Coordinates of C-alpha atoms and ligand atoms in Angstrom, one line a residue:
M1 CA -18.1 -33.1 61.8
P2 CA -17.5 -36.8 62.7
V3 CA -14.7 -37.9 65.0
A4 CA -12.9 -41.3 65.1
L5 CA -10.3 -43.0 67.3
C6 CA -7.4 -45.3 66.9
T7 CA -5.2 -46.3 69.9
M8 CA -2.1 -48.5 69.6
S9 CA 0.8 -49.8 71.6
H10 CA 4.2 -48.8 70.2
S11 CA 7.5 -50.6 70.6
P12 CA 10.8 -49.7 69.0
L13 CA 11.7 -53.4 69.4
M14 CA 9.4 -54.2 66.5
G15 CA 11.8 -55.3 63.8
R16 CA 14.7 -55.5 66.3
N17 CA 13.7 -58.3 68.6
D18 CA 10.8 -60.1 66.8
P19 CA 8.5 -62.8 68.0
A20 CA 7.4 -65.8 65.8
Q21 CA 6.3 -64.9 62.3
T22 CA 2.7 -65.8 63.1
V23 CA 2.6 -63.1 65.8
I24 CA 4.1 -60.6 63.4
D25 CA 1.6 -61.5 60.8
D26 CA -1.3 -61.0 63.2
V27 CA 0.0 -57.6 64.2
D28 CA 0.6 -56.6 60.6
T29 CA -3.0 -57.6 59.8
A30 CA -4.3 -55.6 62.8
F31 CA -2.3 -52.5 61.6
E32 CA -3.5 -53.0 58.1
N33 CA -7.1 -53.0 59.4
A34 CA -6.4 -49.8 61.4
R35 CA -4.9 -48.2 58.3
T36 CA -8.0 -49.2 56.2
F37 CA -10.3 -47.8 59.0
I38 CA -8.4 -44.5 59.0
A39 CA -8.3 -44.2 55.2
H40 CA -12.0 -44.8 55.1
F41 CA -12.6 -42.1 57.8
A42 CA -10.3 -39.8 55.8
P43 CA -9.2 -37.5 58.7
D44 CA -8.5 -33.8 58.0
L45 CA -6.5 -33.7 61.3
V46 CA -4.9 -36.2 63.7
V47 CA -5.0 -35.1 67.3
M48 CA -2.4 -37.3 68.9
F49 CA -1.6 -38.2 72.5
A50 CA 1.8 -39.8 73.1
P51 CA 4.4 -40.0 75.8
D52 CA 8.1 -39.4 75.6
H53 CA 11.0 -41.5 76.9
Y54 CA 13.6 -38.9 77.8
N55 CA 14.4 -38.3 74.1
G56 CA 12.5 -35.1 73.6
V57 CA 11.3 -33.9 77.1
Y58 CA 13.5 -33.8 80.1
Y59 CA 13.6 -32.9 83.8
D60 CA 14.9 -29.4 83.1
L61 CA 11.3 -28.6 82.6
M62 CA 8.9 -31.5 82.8
P63 CA 5.2 -30.6 82.2
P64 CA 2.4 -33.1 82.8
F65 CA 1.0 -32.2 79.4
C66 CA 2.2 -30.2 76.5
I67 CA 0.5 -29.2 73.2
G68 CA 2.8 -28.6 70.3
A69 CA 2.2 -25.8 67.7
A70 CA 5.3 -27.1 66.0
A71 CA 7.2 -30.3 66.6
Q72 CA 10.4 -32.1 65.7
S73 CA 10.9 -35.8 65.8
V74 CA 14.3 -36.7 67.2
G75 CA 14.5 -39.9 65.1
D76 CA 15.3 -42.4 67.9
Y77 CA 15.3 -46.1 67.0
G78 CA 15.4 -45.3 63.3
T79 CA 12.1 -43.5 63.3
E80 CA 11.6 -40.7 60.9
A81 CA 13.4 -37.5 62.0
G82 CA 12.5 -33.9 61.4
P83 CA 9.4 -31.7 61.6
L84 CA 5.9 -33.0 61.9
D85 CA 3.2 -31.4 59.8
V86 CA 1.6 -29.6 62.7
D87 CA -1.6 -27.6 62.2
R88 CA -0.6 -24.5 64.2
D89 CA -4.0 -22.9 64.2
A90 CA -5.7 -26.0 65.4
A91 CA -3.0 -26.4 68.1
Y92 CA -3.8 -22.9 69.4
T93 CA -7.5 -23.5 69.3
V94 CA -7.1 -26.7 71.3
A95 CA -4.8 -25.1 73.8
R96 CA -7.2 -22.2 74.4
E97 CA -10.1 -24.6 75.0
V98 CA -8.0 -26.8 77.3
L99 CA -6.7 -23.8 79.3
S100 CA -10.2 -22.3 79.5
S101 CA -11.3 -25.6 81.0
G102 CA -8.9 -25.1 83.8
V103 CA -6.4 -27.8 82.7
D104 CA -3.0 -26.0 82.9
V105 CA -1.4 -27.5 79.8
A106 CA 2.1 -26.4 78.7
F107 CA 2.5 -25.2 75.2
S108 CA 5.4 -25.4 72.7
E109 CA 6.4 -23.8 69.5
R110 CA 9.2 -26.4 69.2
M111 CA 8.2 -29.6 70.9
H112 CA 10.6 -32.4 70.6
V113 CA 9.0 -35.9 70.2
D114 CA 10.3 -39.4 70.0
H115 CA 9.2 -42.9 68.8
G116 CA 6.0 -42.4 70.9
F117 CA 4.7 -40.0 68.2
A118 CA 6.8 -41.0 65.2
Q119 CA 6.3 -44.7 65.2
A120 CA 2.5 -44.4 65.5
L121 CA 2.2 -41.8 62.8
Q122 CA 4.4 -43.9 60.5
L123 CA 2.4 -47.1 61.2
L124 CA -1.0 -45.5 61.0
V125 CA -0.8 -42.8 58.3
G126 CA 2.6 -43.6 56.6
S127 CA 4.8 -40.8 57.8
I128 CA 5.2 -37.9 60.3
T129 CA 4.0 -35.5 57.6
A130 CA 1.2 -37.5 56.0
V131 CA -1.7 -35.8 57.8
P132 CA -1.8 -32.4 59.7
T133 CA -1.4 -33.2 63.3
V134 CA -1.8 -31.6 66.7
P135 CA 0.7 -33.5 69.0
I136 CA -0.1 -33.6 72.7
F137 CA 2.6 -34.9 75.0
I138 CA 1.4 -36.7 78.2
N139 CA 4.1 -37.4 80.7
S140 CA 3.9 -41.1 81.4
V141 CA 7.4 -41.9 82.9
A142 CA 8.7 -38.9 84.9
E143 CA 7.7 -38.9 88.6
P144 CA 5.8 -37.1 90.0
L145 CA 2.7 -37.8 88.0
G146 CA -0.7 -36.3 88.7
P147 CA -3.8 -38.4 89.1
V148 CA -5.2 -40.2 86.0
S149 CA -8.5 -38.3 86.5
R150 CA -6.7 -35.2 85.2
V151 CA -5.7 -37.0 82.0
R152 CA -9.4 -37.8 81.5
L153 CA -10.3 -34.1 81.9
L154 CA -7.5 -33.1 79.5
G155 CA -9.0 -35.6 76.9
E156 CA -12.5 -34.2 77.4
A157 CA -11.3 -30.6 76.9
V158 CA -9.4 -31.6 73.8
G159 CA -12.6 -33.3 72.6
R160 CA -14.6 -30.1 73.0
A161 CA -12.0 -28.1 71.1
A162 CA -12.0 -30.7 68.3
A163 CA -15.8 -30.4 68.0
N164 CA -15.3 -26.7 67.1
L165 CA -12.6 -27.1 64.5
D166 CA -15.0 -28.0 61.6
K167 CA -12.6 -30.8 60.7
R168 CA -12.8 -34.6 60.5
V169 CA -10.6 -35.4 63.6
L170 CA -9.0 -38.7 64.3
F171 CA -7.9 -39.0 68.0
V172 CA -4.8 -41.2 68.3
G173 CA -3.3 -42.6 71.5
S174 CA 0.1 -44.2 71.4
G175 CA 1.6 -46.4 74.2
G176 CA 1.0 -49.1 76.7
L177 CA -0.4 -51.4 77.7
S178 CA 1.1 -53.3 80.6
H179 CA 4.9 -53.2 80.3
D180 CA 8.0 -52.3 82.1
P181 CA 10.9 -51.6 79.7
P182 CA 14.2 -50.4 81.4
V183 CA 13.5 -46.6 81.3
P184 CA 15.8 -45.0 83.9
Q185 CA 14.1 -43.5 86.9
F186 CA 15.5 -40.3 88.3
A187 CA 15.3 -41.2 92.0
T188 CA 17.4 -44.4 91.5
A189 CA 19.7 -43.3 88.6
P190 CA 23.4 -42.8 89.1
A191 CA 24.6 -39.2 88.9
E192 CA 25.7 -39.3 85.2
V193 CA 22.3 -40.8 84.2
K194 CA 20.5 -38.2 86.3
E195 CA 22.3 -35.5 84.3
K196 CA 21.1 -37.1 81.0
L197 CA 17.5 -37.2 82.4
I198 CA 17.7 -33.5 83.2
D199 CA 19.3 -32.3 80.0
G200 CA 20.0 -35.1 77.6
R201 CA 19.0 -33.6 74.3
N202 CA 21.2 -34.4 71.2
P203 CA 23.0 -37.5 72.6
T204 CA 26.1 -38.7 70.7
E205 CA 25.5 -41.6 68.4
A206 CA 27.4 -43.8 70.8
E207 CA 25.1 -42.7 73.7
R208 CA 22.0 -43.3 71.7
N209 CA 23.2 -46.7 70.5
A210 CA 24.0 -47.7 74.1
R211 CA 20.6 -46.7 75.3
E212 CA 18.8 -48.6 72.5
K213 CA 21.0 -51.6 73.0
R214 CA 20.0 -51.7 76.7
V215 CA 16.3 -51.9 75.8
I216 CA 16.9 -54.4 73.0
D217 CA 18.9 -56.7 75.3
A218 CA 16.1 -56.4 77.9
G219 CA 13.6 -57.5 75.3
R220 CA 15.7 -60.6 74.5
D221 CA 16.1 -61.4 78.2
F222 CA 12.4 -60.8 78.9
A223 CA 11.3 -63.1 76.1
A224 CA 13.8 -65.7 77.4
G225 CA 12.3 -65.4 80.9
V226 CA 15.4 -64.2 82.6
A227 CA 14.8 -60.4 82.8
T228 CA 14.2 -58.6 86.1
I229 CA 11.5 -56.3 84.7
A230 CA 7.9 -56.6 85.7
P231 CA 5.8 -59.2 83.9
L232 CA 3.1 -58.3 81.4
N233 CA -0.5 -58.4 82.8
P234 CA -3.0 -59.5 80.1
Q235 CA -5.8 -59.5 82.7
W236 CA -5.2 -55.9 83.6
D237 CA -4.9 -55.0 79.9
R238 CA -8.2 -56.7 79.1
T239 CA -9.9 -54.9 82.0
L240 CA -8.6 -51.6 80.7
L241 CA -9.8 -52.4 77.2
D242 CA -13.3 -53.2 78.6
V243 CA -13.4 -50.0 80.6
L244 CA -12.5 -47.9 77.6
A245 CA -15.0 -49.7 75.4
S246 CA -17.8 -49.3 78.0
G247 CA -17.8 -45.5 77.8
Y248 CA -17.8 -45.2 81.6
L249 CA -14.3 -43.7 81.7
E250 CA -14.7 -42.2 85.3
Q251 CA -14.0 -45.7 86.5
V252 CA -10.3 -45.0 86.0
D253 CA -10.4 -42.1 88.4
S254 CA -10.1 -44.5 91.4
W255 CA -7.1 -46.2 90.0
T256 CA -4.0 -44.9 91.9
N257 CA -0.7 -44.4 90.1
E258 CA 0.8 -46.9 92.5
S259 CA -1.7 -49.5 91.3
F260 CA -0.6 -49.0 87.7
V261 CA 3.0 -49.7 88.6
E262 CA 2.2 -52.7 90.9
Q263 CA -0.1 -54.4 88.5
A264 CA 1.2 -53.5 85.0
G265 CA 4.7 -52.1 85.3
H266 CA 6.1 -48.6 85.3
S267 CA 5.4 -47.8 81.7
S268 CA 1.7 -48.8 82.0
H269 CA 1.3 -45.1 82.7
E270 CA 1.5 -44.8 78.9
V271 CA -2.1 -45.9 78.8
R272 CA -2.8 -42.3 79.8
T273 CA -2.7 -41.6 76.1
W274 CA -5.5 -44.1 75.5
I275 CA -7.6 -42.7 78.3
A276 CA -7.1 -39.2 76.9
A277 CA -8.0 -40.3 73.4
Y278 CA -11.2 -42.1 74.6
A279 CA -12.2 -39.2 76.8
A280 CA -11.8 -36.9 73.8
M281 CA -14.0 -39.3 71.8
S282 CA -16.6 -39.4 74.5
V283 CA -17.4 -35.7 74.1
A284 CA -19.0 -36.3 70.8
G285 CA -21.5 -38.7 72.4
K286 CA -21.6 -42.5 72.7
Y287 CA -19.0 -44.4 70.7
R288 CA -18.6 -47.9 69.5
V289 CA -15.3 -49.8 69.5
T290 CA -15.1 -51.3 66.0
S291 CA -12.0 -53.4 66.4
T292 CA -9.8 -54.7 69.1
F293 CA -6.5 -56.5 68.8
Y294 CA -4.6 -57.7 71.9
R295 CA -1.7 -59.9 72.4
E296 CA 1.1 -60.3 74.9
I297 CA 4.4 -59.8 73.1
P298 CA 7.3 -60.2 75.5
E299 CA 9.8 -59.8 72.7
W300 CA 8.6 -56.3 72.2
I301 CA 8.1 -55.8 76.0
A302 CA 4.5 -54.9 75.5
G303 CA 1.0 -56.0 76.3
F304 CA 0.3 -55.0 72.7
G305 CA -3.1 -53.5 71.8
I306 CA -4.7 -51.8 68.8
T307 CA -8.3 -50.4 68.9
T308 CA -10.5 -48.3 66.6
A309 CA -13.8 -46.6 67.5
V310 CA -16.5 -44.5 65.9
S311 CA -19.3 -42.3 67.3
I312 CA -22.6 -44.1 67.3
D313 CA -24.6 -41.0 66.3
E314 CA -22.3 -40.4 63.4
Ligands
LIG1 O1 13.6 -46.7 74.8 C1 12.9 -46.6 75.8 O2 13.1 -45.8 76.7 C2 11.6 -47.5 75.8 C3 11.3 -48.2 74.5 C4 10.0 -49.0 74.6 C5 10.1 -50.4 74.7 C6 8.9 -51.2 74.8 C7 7.7 -50.6 74.8 C8 7.6 -49.2 74.8 O3 6.4 -48.5 74.9 C9 8.8 -48.4 74.6 O4 8.7 -47.1 74.6
FE2_2 FE1 6.8 -46.3 75.2

């Protein structure tokens, strides 16, 4: 069965701190093209890699990776809340293959996910229940992180599992590219924030609003050039897009986690989701990137990219 790929940046600042209308129009067109691509491919299953931002997964038990056999969206930033339409059988099959490969992935019968999953599903397929999904969490914010080579191996193992599902599988990666939104860091957080990073599920409405306001304010300051967060790095982003399109994904193995932070900001680790998706795609043979959108969008605190790809031997 054929496989296809769509990777995209997400940003909950979309619609909350918008750039010029021409930029929005360009992004809308790119998403429209991605939706057309996906509709044409007609996936039976979405296998989706996405991060979390201390809305669903916390330091009480922080896995590097987790496959969900069932998942709940927390509905942060006005995204759709409630259960995703998870294909449990496919999730178990994928988990078995990944574990057999020696990648020690966590597994959940009630994974909690945030805008990293929900916004992408809503933008690409319309809702969190539109297409059966296997959600795969990739820790992209909570230190310590393993080497990015492990993410590539995770992606390959997922790709092998997908090949045995007898389904048209769309691999999705959600996150990145270069960006440094004000996500708290455990090491430097004050005690009360530390506690929220360990066990912050079900925040009060006031707590959620305060968190979201902090990020929205940061977006406003960043676009005005007065924020203290790291700049976007379009050159780094373009290099990453080139590496992913080249098919020679082992190149990322030499990229240290420190280099991601130094060159592209703390949340650039979210491109782990793109690396995993492309690695999964690579298992089916050579692939061709069929569309690439890229634009720096400081208002959304994102080097903002959208790509689609198909197998060449399809
Ligand atoms: O609320 C948060 O913790 C971060 C929100 C956020 C902002 C910009 C780009 C992102 O990828 C993102 O996730
Ligand atoms: Fe994010």
